[in-house]
């Protein structure tokens, strides 16, 4: 009898980790793949989402040598928060992909903190919203071309399934969640010039997020 296997993937700031678990929680195999992020100016930090995908591919190739990946019955994705991945109408990444630790939007962060009157546990400088406002003011061609807004784990899920989804934790970490209704805060998104159509569907972290594309 072939026992099922669970694949867990964590997309970190500089390392992707992939672990295969048995159904009873035993670690069967693991792989860690590193990549670099760019710092074009002091206080700036940018990622290349293609690096995450390449790291996942490399990790799966390594894991396959230890466990038959045909046994995988479920995949769980997690990772760094606040880092927005913007896609154009063809599903291509629109750079820059500004990392959570980037500080270029400090002025926008302070402005939004005062304007929205949110406590620090609901909004701070690592969040996505001030970075989107920075892009709207200094690189308006980027939001003008944006057709989808995702976060790192969501980008890999999109590549794997074609589904544009996120969960309420990343929506909150973006500064774009209405905490009372657990829906998108469209009034905040409007500050960035982005259309509500760029937003992915909201799910709970444990929800089914679709099936793999045959090509994946």
Short mmCIF file of C-alpha atoms in Angstrom, two decimals, residues 4-158:
data_model
loop_
_atom_site.label_atom_id
_atom_site.label_comp_id
_atom_site.label_asym_id
_atom_site.label_seq_id
_atom_site.Cartn_x
_atom_site.Cartn_y
_atom_site.Cartn_z
CA UNK A 4 -0.04 9.55 1.09
CA UNK A 5 2.47 12.37 1.48
CA UNK A 6 1.97 16.07 2.25
CA UNK A 7 4.19 18.77 0.74
CA UNK A 8 4.75 21.97 2.71
CA UNK A 9 6.47 24.97 1.10
CA UNK A 10 7.70 28.09 2.89
CA UNK A 11 8.75 31.03 0.66
CA UNK A 12 11.15 33.04 2.80
CA UNK A 13 12.90 36.31 2.10
CA UNK A 14 16.13 34.58 1.08
CA UNK A 15 15.40 30.84 1.25
CA UNK A 16 12.62 28.54 0.09
CA UNK A 17 12.10 25.44 2.21
CA UNK A 18 10.12 22.42 1.04
CA UNK A 19 9.32 19.50 3.35
CA UNK A 20 7.58 16.20 2.69
CA UNK A 21 5.58 14.80 5.60
CA UNK A 22 3.85 11.50 6.16
CA UNK A 23 0.17 11.57 7.06
CA UNK A 24 1.11 11.14 10.74
CA UNK A 25 3.48 14.13 10.68
CA UNK A 26 6.88 12.47 10.22
CA UNK A 27 9.43 14.36 8.13
CA UNK A 28 10.33 12.23 5.12
CA UNK A 29 12.57 14.64 3.21
CA UNK A 30 13.41 18.32 3.05
CA UNK A 31 15.14 20.77 0.75
CA UNK A 32 16.27 24.38 1.21
CA UNK A 33 17.08 26.58 -1.77
CA UNK A 34 18.61 30.03 -1.34
CA UNK A 35 18.33 33.14 -3.50
CA UNK A 36 19.31 36.78 -3.18
CA UNK A 37 17.31 39.97 -3.11
CA UNK A 38 18.49 43.26 -4.55
CA UNK A 39 19.18 46.54 -2.72
CA UNK A 40 19.35 49.15 -5.51
CA UNK A 41 19.42 52.00 -2.98
CA UNK A 42 19.96 52.25 0.78
CA UNK A 43 16.78 51.15 2.54
CA UNK A 44 15.38 49.51 -0.59
CA UNK A 45 14.89 45.76 -1.06
CA UNK A 46 13.47 44.06 -4.14
CA UNK A 47 12.81 40.44 -5.08
CA UNK A 48 12.52 38.54 -8.34
CA UNK A 49 9.52 36.18 -8.07
CA UNK A 50 11.06 34.00 -10.78
CA UNK A 51 13.70 33.11 -8.18
CA UNK A 52 10.98 31.65 -5.94
CA UNK A 53 9.62 29.52 -8.77
CA UNK A 54 13.10 28.34 -9.75
CA UNK A 55 13.83 27.51 -6.11
CA UNK A 56 10.61 25.49 -5.87
CA UNK A 57 11.51 23.59 -9.03
CA UNK A 58 14.98 22.84 -7.67
CA UNK A 59 13.56 21.77 -4.30
CA UNK A 60 11.07 19.38 -5.90
CA UNK A 61 13.81 17.89 -8.06
CA UNK A 62 15.85 17.21 -4.93
CA UNK A 63 12.88 15.81 -2.99
CA UNK A 64 12.01 13.48 -5.85
CA UNK A 65 15.29 11.64 -5.26
CA UNK A 66 14.07 10.69 -1.77
CA UNK A 67 10.30 10.26 -2.16
CA UNK A 68 8.09 9.62 -5.18
CA UNK A 69 6.24 12.92 -5.64
CA UNK A 70 3.32 11.04 -7.19
CA UNK A 71 2.44 10.17 -3.58
CA UNK A 72 1.77 13.84 -2.71
CA UNK A 73 -1.92 14.25 -1.88
CA UNK A 74 -1.91 17.82 -0.56
CA UNK A 75 0.26 20.93 -0.79
CA UNK A 76 0.42 23.70 1.79
CA UNK A 77 1.98 27.06 0.98
CA UNK A 78 3.15 29.72 3.40
CA UNK A 79 5.78 32.44 3.36
CA UNK A 80 6.85 36.01 3.85
CA UNK A 81 4.04 38.53 4.12
CA UNK A 82 3.51 42.11 2.89
CA UNK A 83 5.52 41.65 -0.35
CA UNK A 84 3.17 42.50 -3.23
CA UNK A 85 3.53 40.70 -6.55
CA UNK A 86 1.92 42.70 -9.36
CA UNK A 87 0.96 40.97 -12.61
CA UNK A 88 0.09 42.43 -16.00
CA UNK A 89 -2.71 41.28 -18.31
CA UNK A 90 -0.58 38.37 -19.54
CA UNK A 91 0.17 37.19 -16.00
CA UNK A 92 3.75 38.45 -16.10
CA UNK A 93 5.39 40.03 -13.06
CA UNK A 94 5.62 43.82 -13.11
CA UNK A 95 8.80 44.89 -11.30
CA UNK A 96 9.71 46.14 -8.82
CA UNK A 97 8.55 43.49 -6.37
CA UNK A 98 9.10 45.50 -3.20
CA UNK A 99 9.96 43.35 -0.19
CA UNK A 100 8.38 43.73 3.24
CA UNK A 101 11.65 45.05 4.73
CA UNK A 102 11.92 47.89 2.18
CA UNK A 103 11.70 51.35 3.76
CA UNK A 104 11.25 53.63 0.74
CA UNK A 105 7.61 54.30 1.64
CA UNK A 106 8.28 55.62 5.16
CA UNK A 107 6.55 58.93 4.40
CA UNK A 108 3.52 57.18 2.91
CA UNK A 109 3.38 54.87 5.91
CA UNK A 110 3.31 57.77 8.37
CA UNK A 111 0.70 59.56 6.26
CA UNK A 112 -1.57 56.51 6.12
CA UNK A 113 -1.11 55.75 9.82
CA UNK A 114 -2.43 59.21 10.64
CA UNK A 115 -5.13 59.20 7.97
CA UNK A 116 -6.57 55.78 8.77
CA UNK A 117 -6.11 56.08 12.53
CA UNK A 118 -5.20 52.41 12.86
CA UNK A 119 -3.33 50.87 15.81
CA UNK A 120 0.19 49.52 15.13
CA UNK A 121 -1.04 45.91 15.26
CA UNK A 122 -3.27 46.66 12.26
CA UNK A 123 -0.88 48.82 10.25
CA UNK A 124 2.86 49.53 10.15
CA UNK A 125 5.69 50.29 7.74
CA UNK A 126 6.16 46.67 6.63
CA UNK A 127 2.64 46.55 5.18
CA UNK A 128 1.82 46.50 1.48
CA UNK A 129 -0.46 49.54 1.28
CA UNK A 130 2.18 52.30 1.74
CA UNK A 131 4.37 50.66 -0.91
CA UNK A 132 1.46 50.61 -3.35
CA UNK A 133 0.87 54.29 -2.63
CA UNK A 134 4.57 54.96 -3.27
CA UNK A 135 4.29 53.24 -6.66
CA UNK A 136 1.15 55.21 -7.52
CA UNK A 137 2.97 58.48 -6.87
CA UNK A 138 6.40 57.70 -8.31
CA UNK A 139 5.85 54.89 -10.82
CA UNK A 140 2.24 55.39 -11.94
CA UNK A 141 2.81 53.30 -15.05
CA UNK A 142 3.07 50.22 -12.82
CA UNK A 143 -0.41 50.38 -11.23
CA UNK A 144 -1.78 51.40 -14.64
CA UNK A 145 -0.57 48.06 -16.07
CA UNK A 146 -1.49 45.95 -13.04
CA UNK A 147 -4.23 43.38 -13.53
CA UNK A 148 -3.59 41.17 -10.49
CA UNK A 149 -2.27 41.70 -6.97
CA UNK A 150 -0.85 38.69 -5.14
CA UNK A 151 1.60 37.84 -2.36
CA UNK A 152 4.52 35.37 -2.49
CA UNK A 153 2.69 32.17 -1.57
CA UNK A 154 -0.22 33.25 -3.79
CA UNK A 155 2.11 33.79 -6.73
CA UNK A 156 3.43 30.24 -6.47
CA UNK A 157 -0.13 28.94 -6.12
CA UNK A 158 -1.08 30.91 -9.24
#
